[in-house]
PDB file of C-alpha atoms in Angstrom:
ATOM      1  CA  ARG A 634      -0.008   0.014  -0.036  1.00 30.00           C
ATOM      2  CA  CYS A 635       1.040   3.587  -0.429  1.00 32.00           C
ATOM      3  CA  SER A 636       2.340   4.944   2.925  1.00 33.00           C
ATOM      4  CA  SER A 637       0.633   8.087   4.037  1.00 32.00           C
ATOM      5  CA  SER A 638       3.913   9.592   5.043  1.00 34.00           C
ATOM      6  CA  LEU A 639       5.249   9.494   1.466  1.00 33.00           C
ATOM      7  CA  PRO A 640       4.852  12.577  -0.731  1.00 36.00           C
ATOM      8  CA  ARG A 641       1.665  12.164  -2.649  1.00 34.00           C
ATOM      9  CA  ARG A 642       1.161  13.270  -6.247  1.00 33.00           C
ATOM     10  CA  ARG A 643      -2.086  12.786  -8.114  1.00 32.00           C
ATOM     11  CA  GLY A 644      -1.942   9.535 -10.011  1.00 32.00           C
ATOM     12  CA  ALA A 645       1.613   8.899  -8.723  1.00 31.00           C
ATOM     13  CA  CYS A 646       1.144   5.665  -6.783  1.00 32.00           C
ATOM     14  CA  ARG A 647      -0.370   2.305  -7.214  1.00 33.00           C
ATOM     15  CA  ALA A 648       0.072  -0.918  -5.120  1.00 31.00           C
ATOM     16  CA  ILE A 649       1.263  -4.088  -6.860  1.00 31.00           C
ATOM     17  CA  ARG A 650       1.286  -7.611  -5.697  1.00 34.00           C
ATOM     18  CA  PRO A 651       4.194  -9.720  -6.698  1.00 37.00           C
ATOM     19  CA  PRO A 652       3.596 -13.312  -7.961  1.00 37.00           C
ATOM     20  CA  PHE A 653       4.852 -15.074  -4.836  1.00 35.00           C
ATOM     21  CA  SER A 654       4.432 -18.859  -4.696  1.00 37.00           C
ATOM     22  CA  PRO A 655       1.292 -20.057  -2.820  1.00 33.00           C
ATOM     23  CA  GLY A 656       1.489 -19.258   0.759  1.00 33.00           C
ATOM     24  CA  ALA A 657       4.380 -16.742   0.373  1.00 35.00           C
ATOM     25  CA  SER A 658       4.021 -13.210   1.612  1.00 32.00           C
ATOM     26  CA  ALA A 659       6.245 -10.216   2.302  1.00 32.00           C
ATOM     27  CA  CYS A 660       6.319  -8.346   5.526  1.00 30.00           C
ATOM     28  CA  MET A 661       5.436  -5.107   3.803  1.00 30.00           C
ATOM     29  CA  GLY A 662       3.538  -3.925   0.771  1.00 30.00           C
ATOM     30  CA  ILE A 663       5.487  -3.445  -2.342  1.00 29.00           C
ATOM     31  CA  VAL A 664       4.767  -0.058  -4.039  1.00 31.00           C
ATOM     32  CA  ARG A 665       5.339   1.218  -7.430  1.00 32.00           C
ATOM     33  CA  VAL A 666       5.792   5.017  -7.790  1.00 30.00           C
ATOM     34  CA  ARG A 667       5.777   7.036 -11.016  1.00 30.00           C
ATOM     35  CA  PHE A 668       6.852  10.528 -10.617  1.00 27.00           C
ATOM     36  CA  LEU A 669       5.206  13.201 -12.807  1.00 24.00           C
ATOM     37  CA  HIS A 670       8.591  14.468 -13.991  1.00 28.00           C
ATOM     38  CA  GLY A 671       8.922  11.220 -15.991  1.00 30.00           C
ATOM     39  CA  VAL A 672      10.978   8.920 -13.770  1.00 32.00           C
ATOM     40  CA  GLY A 673       9.341   5.490 -13.673  1.00 32.00           C
ATOM     41  CA  ALA A 674      10.409   2.985 -10.973  1.00 32.00           C
ATOM     42  CA  SER A 675      11.101  -0.721 -11.028  1.00 32.00           C
ATOM     43  CA  PHE A 676      12.022  -2.403  -7.775  1.00 33.00           C
ATOM     44  CA  VAL A 677      14.304  -5.181  -6.852  1.00 33.00           C
ATOM     45  CA  TYR A 678      13.117  -5.904  -3.289  1.00 31.00           C
ATOM     46  CA  GLY A 679      15.342  -7.818  -0.896  1.00 31.00           C
ATOM     47  CA  ALA A 680      14.604  -9.846   2.040  1.00 29.00           C
ATOM     48  CA  ALA A 681      15.284 -10.660   5.660  1.00 28.00           C
ATOM     49  CA  ALA A 682      18.145  -8.334   6.421  1.00 32.00           C
ATOM     50  CA  GLY A 683      16.843  -5.758   3.872  1.00 33.00           C
ATOM     51  CA  ALA A 684      18.947  -5.012   0.828  1.00 32.00           C
ATOM     52  CA  CYS A 685      17.490  -2.966  -1.992  1.00 33.00           C
ATOM     53  CA  GLY A 686      18.536  -2.200  -5.456  1.00 32.00           C
ATOM     54  CA  LEU A 687      16.575  -0.255  -7.967  1.00 29.00           C
ATOM     55  CA  ARG A 688      16.966   0.258 -11.658  1.00 31.00           C
ATOM     56  CA  VAL A 689      16.348   3.806 -12.637  1.00 27.00           C
ATOM     57  CA  SER A 690      15.447   4.917 -16.166  1.00 31.00           C
ATOM     58  CA  ARG A 691      13.598   7.799 -17.843  1.00 29.00           C
ATOM     59  CA  GLY A 692      10.299   7.666 -19.323  1.00 32.00           C
ATOM     60  CA  GLY A 693       9.196   4.431 -17.555  1.00 34.00           C
ATOM     61  CA  GLY A 694       6.148   3.665 -19.653  1.00 32.00           C
ATOM     62  CA  ALA A 695       7.771   1.366 -22.019  1.00 32.00           C
ATOM     63  CA  ARG A 696       7.170  -2.359 -21.560  1.00 32.00           C
ATOM     64  CA  ARG A 697      10.170  -3.365 -23.605  1.00 33.00           C
ATOM     65  CA  GLN A 698      13.141  -4.592 -21.460  1.00 35.00           C
ATOM     66  CA  GLU A 699      16.193  -2.552 -22.344  1.00 36.00           C
ATOM     67  CA  ARG A 700      19.224  -4.776 -22.850  1.00 36.00           C
ATOM     68  CA  ALA A 701      22.739  -3.339 -22.665  1.00 37.00           C
ATOM     69  CA  GLY A 702      26.161  -4.744 -23.486  1.00 39.00           C
ATOM     70  CA  SER A 703      27.629  -4.243 -26.933  1.00 37.00           C
ATOM     71  CA  GLY A 704      24.440  -2.490 -28.135  1.00 39.00           C
ATOM     72  CA  MET A 705      24.730   0.259 -25.452  1.00 51.00           C
ATOM     73  CA  ALA A 706      24.927   3.667 -27.013  1.00 49.00           C
ATOM     74  CA  GLY A 707      27.329   5.070 -24.396  1.00 72.00           C
ATOM     75  CA  ASP A 708      28.339   5.043 -20.805  1.00 84.00           C
ATOM     76  CA  ALA A 709      25.556   4.498 -18.309  1.00 84.00           C
ATOM     77  CA  LYS A 710      25.389   5.670 -14.756  1.00 90.00           C
ATOM     78  CA  LEU A 711      25.036   3.661 -11.630  1.00 89.00           C
ATOM     79  CA  ALA A 712      23.957   5.109  -8.190  1.00 88.00           C
ATOM     80  CA  LEU A 713      24.381   3.768  -4.677  1.00 87.00           C
ATOM     81  CA  CYS A 714      22.285   5.228  -2.080  1.00 87.00           C
ATOM     82  CA  GLN A 715      23.843   4.853   1.439  1.00 88.00           C
ATOM     83  CA  LEU A 716      20.950   5.553   3.635  1.00 86.00           C
ATOM     84  CA  ALA A 717      20.578   6.241   7.362  1.00 85.00           C
ATOM     85  CA  VAL A 718      18.316   3.390   8.343  1.00 78.00           C
ATOM     86  CA  THR A 719      16.121   3.808  11.446  1.00 79.00           C
ATOM     87  CA  ALA A 720      13.367   1.833  13.116  1.00 78.00           C
ATOM     88  CA  ASP A 721      10.753   4.222  11.572  1.00 83.00           C
ATOM     89  CA  LYS A 722       9.697   2.446   8.248  1.00 79.00           C
ATOM     90  CA  ALA A 723       7.807   5.481   7.020  1.00 84.00           C
ATOM     91  CA  ALA A 724      10.814   7.744   7.425  1.00 87.00           C
ATOM     92  CA  ASN A 725      13.025   5.075   5.684  1.00 83.00           C
ATOM     93  CA  LEU A 726      10.704   5.101   2.681  1.00 80.00           C
ATOM     94  CA  SER A 727      10.490   8.925   2.431  1.00 85.00           C
ATOM     95  CA  ASN A 728      14.225   9.178   2.643  1.00 86.00           C
ATOM     96  CA  ALA A 729      14.665   6.582  -0.014  1.00 82.00           C
ATOM     97  CA  VAL A 730      12.317   8.514  -2.393  1.00 82.00           C
ATOM     98  CA  GLN A 731      14.300  11.671  -1.902  1.00 87.00           C
ATOM     99  CA  ARG A 732      17.640   9.901  -2.504  1.00 89.00           C
ATOM    100  CA  ILE A 733      16.324   8.066  -5.549  1.00 84.00           C
ATOM    101  CA  GLU A 734      15.022  11.244  -6.972  1.00 86.00           C
ATOM    102  CA  GLU A 735      18.515  12.816  -6.338  1.00 91.00           C
ATOM    103  CA  ALA A 736      20.200   9.992  -8.100  1.00 89.00           C
ATOM    104  CA  ALA A 737      17.792   9.915 -11.076  1.00 85.00           C
ATOM    105  CA  GLY A 738      18.347  13.731 -11.398  1.00 88.00           C
ATOM    106  CA  GLN A 739      22.046  13.063 -11.855  1.00 91.00           C
ATOM    107  CA  GLY A 740      21.281  10.639 -14.656  1.00 87.00           C
ATOM    108  CA  ALA A 741      21.474   7.298 -13.007  1.00 86.00           C
ATOM    109  CA  ARG A 742      20.015   4.308 -14.840  1.00 82.00           C
ATOM    110  CA  VAL A 743      20.382   1.889 -11.932  1.00 84.00           C
ATOM    111  CA  VAL A 744      19.968   2.853  -8.264  1.00 83.00           C
ATOM    112  CA  VAL A 745      20.996   0.454  -5.439  1.00 84.00           C
ATOM    113  CA  LEU A 746      19.800   0.671  -1.885  1.00 77.00           C
ATOM    114  CA  PRO A 747      21.460  -1.082   1.005  1.00 75.00           C
ATOM    115  CA  GLU A 748      20.814  -4.290   2.940  1.00 67.00           C
ATOM    116  CA  CYS A 749      18.958  -3.851   6.223  1.00 54.00           C
ATOM    117  CA  PHE A 750      16.472  -1.557   4.624  1.00 57.00           C
ATOM    118  CA  ASN A 751      12.741  -1.456   3.928  1.00 51.00           C
ATOM    119  CA  CYS A 752      12.754  -0.124   0.383  1.00 44.00           C
ATOM    120  CA  LEU A 753      10.728   1.844  -2.061  1.00 49.00           C
ATOM    121  CA  GLY A 754      12.009   3.030  -5.342  1.00 41.00           C
ATOM    122  CA  VAL A 755      12.022   4.458  -8.832  1.00 48.00           C
ATOM    123  CA  HIS A 756      13.309   2.487 -12.882  1.00 51.00           C
ATOM    124  CA  ILE A 757      15.338   0.185  -9.947  1.00 73.00           C
ATOM    125  CA  VAL A 758      17.355  -2.865  -8.351  1.00 69.00           C
ATOM    126  CA  GLY A 759      16.076  -2.954  -4.822  1.00 68.00           C
ATOM    127  CA  GLY A 760      17.249  -4.405  -1.419  1.00 72.00           C
ATOM    128  CA  SER A 761      16.286  -7.078   1.076  1.00 79.00           C
ATOM    129  CA  ILE A 762      13.355  -7.623   3.299  1.00 79.00           C
ATOM    130  CA  PRO A 763      11.999 -10.701   5.164  1.00 83.00           C
ATOM    131  CA  GLU A 764       9.906 -13.038   2.937  1.00 89.00           C
ATOM    132  CA  ARG A 765       7.676 -15.706   4.538  1.00 93.00           C
ATOM    133  CA  ASP A 766       6.985 -18.744   2.393  1.00 95.00           C
ATOM    134  CA  GLY A 767       5.015 -21.416   4.427  1.00 95.00           C
ATOM    135  CA  ASP A 768       7.062 -22.159   7.412  1.00 95.00           C
ATOM    136  CA  HIS A 769      10.227 -20.573   6.108  1.00 96.00           C
ATOM    137  CA  LEU A 770      11.588 -17.054   6.268  1.00 95.00           C
ATOM    138  CA  TYR A 771      14.046 -15.859   3.645  1.00 94.00           C
ATOM    139  CA  ASN A 772      16.352 -12.946   3.132  1.00 91.00           C
ATOM    140  CA  THR A 773      14.937 -12.049  -0.290  1.00 87.00           C
ATOM    141  CA  SER A 774      15.691  -9.422  -2.961  1.00 85.00           C
ATOM    142  CA  LEU A 775      12.848  -8.984  -5.462  1.00 79.00           C
ATOM    143  CA  VAL A 776      13.413  -7.297  -8.893  1.00 79.00           C
ATOM    144  CA  PHE A 777      10.651  -5.260 -10.442  1.00 74.00           C
ATOM    145  CA  ASP A 778      10.681  -3.511 -13.799  1.00 71.00           C
ATOM    146  CA  SER A 779       9.401  -0.038 -14.701  1.00 66.00           C
ATOM    147  CA  ASN A 780       5.840  -1.419 -15.040  1.00 67.00           C
ATOM    148  CA  GLY A 781       5.907  -2.806 -11.516  1.00 67.00           C
ATOM    149  CA  ASP A 782       6.182  -6.413 -12.623  1.00 72.00           C
ATOM    150  CA  ASN A 783       8.247  -8.903 -10.570  1.00 79.00           C
ATOM    151  CA  ILE A 784      10.851 -10.156 -12.965  1.00 82.00           C
ATOM    152  CA  ALA A 785      13.269 -11.778 -10.719  1.00 86.00           C
ATOM    153  CA  ARG A 786      13.886 -12.883  -7.103  1.00 89.00           C
ATOM    154  CA  HIS A 787      17.121 -13.659  -5.148  1.00 93.00           C
ATOM    155  CA  ARG A 788      16.949 -15.385  -1.809  1.00 95.00           C
ATOM    156  CA  LYS A 789      20.148 -15.013   0.015  1.00 96.00           C
ATOM    157  CA  LEU A 790      22.084 -18.328  -0.614  1.00 97.00           C
ATOM    158  CA  HIS A 791      24.732 -18.118   2.157  1.00 97.00           C
ATOM    159  CA  LEU A 792      23.558 -17.397   5.643  1.00 95.00           C
ATOM    160  CA  PHE A 793      25.792 -15.313   7.899  1.00 92.00           C
ATOM    161  CA  ASP A 794      26.770 -17.733  10.700  1.00 93.00           C
ATOM    162  CA  ILE A 795      30.077 -16.562  12.189  1.00 88.00           C
ATOM    163  CA  ASP A 796      31.702 -16.462  15.554  1.00 90.00           C
ATOM    164  CA  VAL A 797      34.820 -14.319  15.886  1.00 86.00           C
ATOM    165  CA  PRO A 798      35.924 -14.772  19.548  1.00 90.00           C
ATOM    166  CA  GLY A 799      35.893 -11.586  21.533  1.00 88.00           C
ATOM    167  CA  LYS A 800      34.415  -9.625  18.566  1.00 85.00           C
ATOM    168  CA  ILE A 801      31.153 -10.757  17.063  1.00 83.00           C
ATOM    169  CA  ARG A 802      28.777 -13.742  16.977  1.00 88.00           C
ATOM    170  CA  PHE A 803      25.945 -13.799  14.441  1.00 87.00           C
ATOM    171  CA  GLN A 804      23.756 -16.658  13.448  1.00 92.00           C
ATOM    172  CA  GLU A 805      21.255 -15.972  10.583  1.00 92.00           C
ATOM    173  CA  SER A 806      20.415 -19.602  10.318  1.00 94.00           C
ATOM    174  CA  GLU A 807      18.592 -19.461  13.720  1.00 94.00           C
ATOM    175  CA  VAL A 808      15.882 -17.542  11.911  1.00 94.00           C
ATOM    176  CA  LEU A 809      16.369 -17.717   8.158  1.00 95.00           C
ATOM    177  CA  THR A 810      16.388 -20.388   5.489  1.00 96.00           C
ATOM    178  CA  ALA A 811      18.973 -20.251   2.661  1.00 97.00           C
ATOM    179  CA  GLY A 812      17.825 -19.835  -0.909  1.00 96.00           C
ATOM    180  CA  SER A 813      18.484 -22.366  -3.603  1.00 95.00           C
ATOM    181  CA  SER A 814      18.685 -20.534  -6.924  1.00 94.00           C
ATOM    182  CA  LEU A 815      20.659 -17.839  -8.684  1.00 96.00           C
ATOM    183  CA  CYS A 816      19.135 -14.469  -9.876  1.00 95.00           C
ATOM    184  CA  THR A 817      19.965 -12.524 -13.023  1.00 95.00           C
ATOM    185  CA  PHE A 818      17.963 -10.007 -15.029  1.00 91.00           C
ATOM    186  CA  SER A 819      18.337  -7.581 -17.945  1.00 89.00           C
ATOM    187  CA  SER A 820      18.582  -3.894 -17.400  1.00 86.00           C
ATOM    188  CA  PRO A 821      19.683  -0.675 -19.085  1.00 84.00           C
ATOM    189  CA  LEU A 822      23.253  -1.443 -17.894  1.00 88.00           C
ATOM    190  CA  GLY A 823      23.231  -4.989 -19.268  1.00 90.00           C
ATOM    191  CA  ASP A 824      22.678  -8.286 -17.448  1.00 94.00           C
ATOM    192  CA  ILE A 825      22.991  -7.977 -13.634  1.00 94.00           C
ATOM    193  CA  GLY A 826      23.601 -10.771 -11.122  1.00 96.00           C
ATOM    194  CA  VAL A 827      22.337 -10.289  -7.545  1.00 95.00           C
ATOM    195  CA  GLY A 828      23.778 -11.443  -4.298  1.00 96.00           C
ATOM    196  CA  ILE A 829      23.171 -10.374  -0.647  1.00 94.00           C
ATOM    197  CA  CYS A 830      25.948  -9.378   1.599  1.00 94.00           C
ATOM    198  CA  TYR A 831      27.601 -12.710   2.829  1.00 95.00           C
ATOM    199  CA  ASP A 832      27.193 -14.138  -0.776  1.00 97.00           C
ATOM    200  CA  ILE A 833      30.011 -11.962  -1.952  1.00 97.00           C
ATOM    201  CA  ARG A 834      32.501 -14.250  -0.014  1.00 97.00           C
ATOM    202  CA  PHE A 835      31.654 -17.179  -2.374  1.00 96.00           C
ATOM    203  CA  PRO A 836      33.577 -16.881  -5.630  1.00 96.00           C
ATOM    204  CA  GLU A 837      31.675 -19.644  -7.204  1.00 94.00           C
ATOM    205  CA  LEU A 838      28.496 -17.587  -7.355  1.00 96.00           C
ATOM    206  CA  ALA A 839      30.233 -14.640  -8.982  1.00 97.00           C
ATOM    207  CA  ALA A 840      31.937 -17.023 -11.411  1.00 94.00           C
ATOM    208  CA  GLU A 841      28.561 -18.479 -12.457  1.00 94.00           C
ATOM    209  CA  TYR A 842      27.123 -15.013 -13.031  1.00 96.00           C
ATOM    210  CA  GLY A 843      30.179 -14.233 -15.192  1.00 93.00           C
ATOM    211  CA  ARG A 844      29.573 -17.376 -17.237  1.00 91.00           C
ATOM    212  CA  ARG A 845      25.974 -16.314 -17.716  1.00 94.00           C
ATOM    213  CA  GLY A 846      27.156 -13.057 -19.291  1.00 94.00           C
ATOM    214  CA  CYS A 847      26.546 -10.650 -16.413  1.00 95.00           C
ATOM    215  CA  ARG A 848      28.256  -7.292 -16.820  1.00 95.00           C
ATOM    216  CA  LEU A 849      27.452  -6.047 -13.309  1.00 96.00           C
ATOM    217  CA  LEU A 850      27.140  -7.801 -10.037  1.00 97.00           C
ATOM    218  CA  VAL A 851      25.244  -6.107  -7.260  1.00 95.00           C
ATOM    219  CA  TYR A 852      25.568  -6.909  -3.611  1.00 95.00           C
ATOM    220  CA  PRO A 853      23.467  -4.961  -1.064  1.00 90.00           C
ATOM    221  CA  GLY A 854      25.123  -5.707   2.214  1.00 91.00           C
ATOM    222  CA  ALA A 855      25.844  -4.612   5.802  1.00 90.00           C
ATOM    223  CA  PHE A 856      29.290  -5.700   6.777  1.00 93.00           C
ATOM    224  CA  ASN A 857      30.073  -4.799  10.447  1.00 92.00           C
ATOM    225  CA  MET A 858      32.866  -2.969  12.153  1.00 93.00           C
ATOM    226  CA  THR A 859      35.059  -6.183  12.345  1.00 91.00           C
ATOM    227  CA  THR A 860      34.650  -7.529   8.807  1.00 93.00           C
ATOM    228  CA  GLY A 861      34.109  -4.274   7.052  1.00 95.00           C
ATOM    229  CA  PRO A 862      37.539  -2.614   7.417  1.00 96.00           C
ATOM    230  CA  ALA A 863      39.242  -5.936   6.672  1.00 96.00           C
ATOM    231  CA  HIS A 864      37.242  -7.410   3.815  1.00 97.00           C
ATOM    232  CA  TRP A 865      34.509  -5.095   2.415  1.00 96.00           C
ATOM    233  CA  GLU A 866      36.580  -3.565  -0.444  1.00 98.00           C
ATOM    234  CA  LEU A 867      38.968  -6.391  -0.739  1.00 98.00           C
ATOM    235  CA  LEU A 868      36.101  -8.879  -1.656  1.00 98.00           C
ATOM    236  CA  GLN A 869      34.568  -6.520  -4.214  1.00 98.00           C
ATOM    237  CA  ARG A 870      37.903  -6.085  -5.988  1.00 98.00           C
ATOM    238  CA  ALA A 871      38.475  -9.703  -5.948  1.00 98.00           C
ATOM    239  CA  ARG A 872      35.089 -10.610  -7.499  1.00 98.00           C
ATOM    240  CA  ALA A 873      35.613  -7.947 -10.013  1.00 98.00           C
ATOM    241  CA  VAL A 874      39.074  -9.007 -11.173  1.00 98.00           C
ATOM    242  CA  ASP A 875      38.310 -12.747 -10.997  1.00 96.00           C
ATOM    243  CA  ASN A 876      35.285 -12.511 -13.302  1.00 96.00           C
ATOM    244  CA  GLN A 877      36.022  -9.254 -15.243  1.00 97.00           C
ATOM    245  CA  VAL A 878      32.793  -7.542 -14.238  1.00 97.00           C
ATOM    246  CA  PHE A 879      31.686  -4.391 -12.517  1.00 97.00           C
ATOM    247  CA  VAL A 880      30.890  -4.941  -8.890  1.00 98.00           C
ATOM    248  CA  ALA A 881      28.715  -2.619  -6.808  1.00 96.00           C
ATOM    249  CA  ALA A 882      28.145  -3.101  -2.995  1.00 95.00           C
ATOM    250  CA  CYS A 883      25.693  -0.877  -1.128  1.00 90.00           C
ATOM    251  CA  SER A 884      25.707  -0.475   2.633  1.00 91.00           C
ATOM    252  CA  PRO A 885      23.576   1.317   5.082  1.00 88.00           C
ATOM    253  CA  ALA A 886      25.158   4.381   6.713  1.00 91.00           C
ATOM    254  CA  ARG A 887      26.810   3.857   9.990  1.00 93.00           C
ATOM    255  CA  ASP A 888      24.750   4.314  13.168  1.00 91.00           C
ATOM    256  CA  GLU A 889      26.884   3.881  16.335  1.00 90.00           C
ATOM    257  CA  SER A 890      23.833   3.644  18.395  1.00 88.00           C
ATOM    258  CA  ALA A 891      22.348   0.599  16.705  1.00 87.00           C
ATOM    259  CA  THR A 892      22.717  -2.922  17.970  1.00 84.00           C
ATOM    260  CA  TYR A 893      24.407  -3.843  14.706  1.00 85.00           C
ATOM    261  CA  THR A 894      26.707  -1.206  13.390  1.00 91.00           C
ATOM    262  CA  ALA A 895      27.264  -1.214   9.630  1.00 92.00           C
ATOM    263  CA  TRP A 896      30.676  -0.297   8.170  1.00 95.00           C
ATOM    264  CA  GLY A 897      29.214   1.820   5.366  1.00 93.00           C
ATOM    265  CA  HIS A 898      31.620   2.729   2.520  1.00 96.00           C
ATOM    266  CA  SER A 899      29.355   1.749  -0.395  1.00 95.00           C
ATOM    267  CA  THR A 900      31.661   1.168  -3.403  1.00 97.00           C
ATOM    268  CA  VAL A 901      31.757   0.558  -7.139  1.00 97.00           C
ATOM    269  CA  VAL A 902      34.678  -1.372  -8.716  1.00 98.00           C
ATOM    270  CA  ASP A 903      35.475  -1.872 -12.373  1.00 97.00           C
ATOM    271  CA  PRO A 904      36.600  -5.073 -14.120  1.00 97.00           C
ATOM    272  CA  TRP A 905      40.337  -4.010 -13.750  1.00 97.00           C
ATOM    273  CA  GLY A 906      39.801  -3.819  -9.891  1.00 97.00           C
ATOM    274  CA  THR A 907      39.923  -0.020  -9.832  1.00 97.00           C
ATOM    275  CA  VAL A 908      37.632   1.703  -7.371  1.00 98.00           C
ATOM    276  CA  LEU A 909      35.416   4.023  -9.469  1.00 97.00           C
ATOM    277  CA  GLY A 910      33.927   5.618  -6.404  1.00 97.00           C
ATOM    278  CA  ARG A 911      33.193   5.138  -2.698  1.00 97.00           C
ATOM    279  CA  LEU A 912      31.292   6.867   0.092  1.00 95.00           C
ATOM    280  CA  ASP A 913      32.511   7.077   3.685  1.00 94.00           C
ATOM    281  CA  GLU A 914      30.451   6.031   6.619  1.00 94.00           C
ATOM    282  CA  LYS A 915      27.918   8.891   6.465  1.00 93.00           C
ATOM    283  CA  PRO A 916      24.539   9.025   4.483  1.00 91.00           C
ATOM    284  CA  GLY A 917      25.092   9.964   0.756  1.00 92.00           C
ATOM    285  CA  VAL A 918      24.554   9.077  -2.869  1.00 92.00           C
ATOM    286  CA  LEU A 919      27.355   7.795  -5.169  1.00 93.00           C
ATOM    287  CA  VAL A 920      26.822   8.120  -8.941  1.00 93.00           C
ATOM    288  CA  VAL A 921      29.441   6.622 -11.292  1.00 95.00           C
ATOM    289  CA  SER A 922      29.478   6.076 -15.071  1.00 94.00           C
ATOM    290  CA  LEU A 923      30.183   2.567 -16.252  1.00 93.00           C
ATOM    291  CA  PRO A 924      32.244   2.722 -19.462  1.00 92.00           C
ATOM    292  CA  SER A 925      30.358   1.098 -22.325  1.00 90.00           C
ATOM    293  CA  THR A 926      33.771  -0.413 -23.494  1.00 90.00           C
ATOM    294  CA  GLU A 927      33.990  -2.573 -20.383  1.00 93.00           C
ATOM    295  CA  PRO A 928      34.231  -5.359 -19.542  1.00 93.00           C
ATOM    296  CA  ASP A 929      34.903  -6.313 -23.153  1.00 93.00           C
ATOM    297  CA  GLY A 930      38.119  -4.389 -23.290  1.00 94.00           C
ATOM    298  CA  VAL A 931      39.630  -6.178 -20.176  1.00 95.00           C
ATOM    299  CA  ARG A 932      38.287  -9.544 -21.383  1.00 94.00           C
ATOM    300  CA  THR A 933      40.030  -9.123 -24.704  1.00 94.00           C
ATOM    301  CA  SER A 934      43.359  -8.041 -23.214  1.00 95.00           C
ATOM    302  CA  ILE A 935      43.398 -10.796 -20.520  1.00 96.00           C
ATOM    303  CA  PRO A 936      41.079 -13.557 -21.816  1.00 95.00           C
ATOM    304  CA  ILE A 937      40.865 -15.609 -18.639  1.00 92.00           C
ATOM    305  CA  LEU A 938      37.213 -16.547 -19.163  1.00 88.00           C
ATOM    306  CA  ARG A 939      38.187 -18.325 -22.360  1.00 89.00           C
ATOM    307  CA  GLN A 940      41.354 -19.770 -20.914  1.00 92.00           C
ATOM    308  CA  LYS A 941      39.809 -21.194 -17.660  1.00 88.00           C
ATOM    309  CA  ARG A 942      40.207 -25.046 -17.372  1.00 87.00           C
ATOM    310  CA  HIS A 943      36.517 -25.988 -17.016  1.00 82.00           C
ATOM    311  CA  ASP A 944      37.530 -29.564 -17.529  1.00 82.00           C
ATOM    312  CA  LEU A 945      39.490 -29.418 -14.308  1.00 84.00           C
ATOM    313  CA  PHE A 946      37.277 -26.934 -12.328  1.00 77.00           C
ATOM    314  CA  ASP A 947      33.857 -28.498 -12.756  1.00 71.00           C
ATOM    315  CA  LEU A 948      33.331 -28.931  -9.007  1.00 61.00           C
ATOM    316  CA  GLY A 949      30.016 -30.888  -9.571  1.00 60.00           C
ATOM    317  CA  ARG A 950      31.934 -33.554 -11.575  1.00 57.00           C
ATOM    318  CA  TRP A 951      34.487 -34.109  -8.785  1.00 53.00           C
ATOM    319  CA  LEU A 952      31.951 -34.263  -6.086  1.00 52.00           C
ATOM    320  CA  ALA A 953      30.043 -36.892  -7.995  1.00 55.00           C
ATOM    321  CA  LYS A 954      32.992 -39.233  -8.001  1.00 54.00           C
ATOM    322  CA  PRO A 955      32.737 -42.157  -5.523  1.00 50.00           C
TER     323      PRO A 955
END
């Protein structure tokens, strides 16, 4: 439903119901907003911890799915919105609308919101919310196109069960169920693969997305004050270089008073491993251009994807051996 706290414009808002499997439900309504100045919204909703990415494009009335890659006319812009997330859902949504409008105004075609967020958006890839399906609760990111249609869903594959003595213990599996399928979709930036937070630590997922032709991998996430300084950027650069793709990881802004303190530092990395842009720990919007010549240029210069020994690295084949 349309929250009464959101800025209302005549004819601007309609509720949509995603095609969940029987018995499935989300903990909050999914809303599509079309602003009168011509920015249509398509959401990628996330699940249990709450990551959101949104694909932003102008003139959202077209039903045609834009497909990028070699046919892209020029560089396209990606935006990461590092939001201050609070316990007030209405305030979170209102803040998201403002930040998405800001990013769209700077020409962004895809807008990504962080994990641990209740999200609303504009043409978008959007974050994670808890999704109940029968007796199971998933950390799910749903993708919606500019018409409000649910075109993809990613349920977090790897649950964050860690115990660093004297620093942090966190057990997602005590509440959540792991997903069992991968998620890719087409966008104005090309094909995009979605992971949530801890998924970035597993190179096999990123490698499979690369094999499927993804140009960009998006990870809404909320690394903490222990793992963030050590691994947040390192893992993004590793996944980018290993698979010669763009990687974008979007975090909530840091709140020192929260029971779980996020590292922040939302970042975009190119296929060469160069950081194209990053935020600090405070709320902000990062907009970067993704060169249309990449990742094809890097893949031509260093053709590791063609040279990889799949005959040796087919993990399933080795596990199937007696």
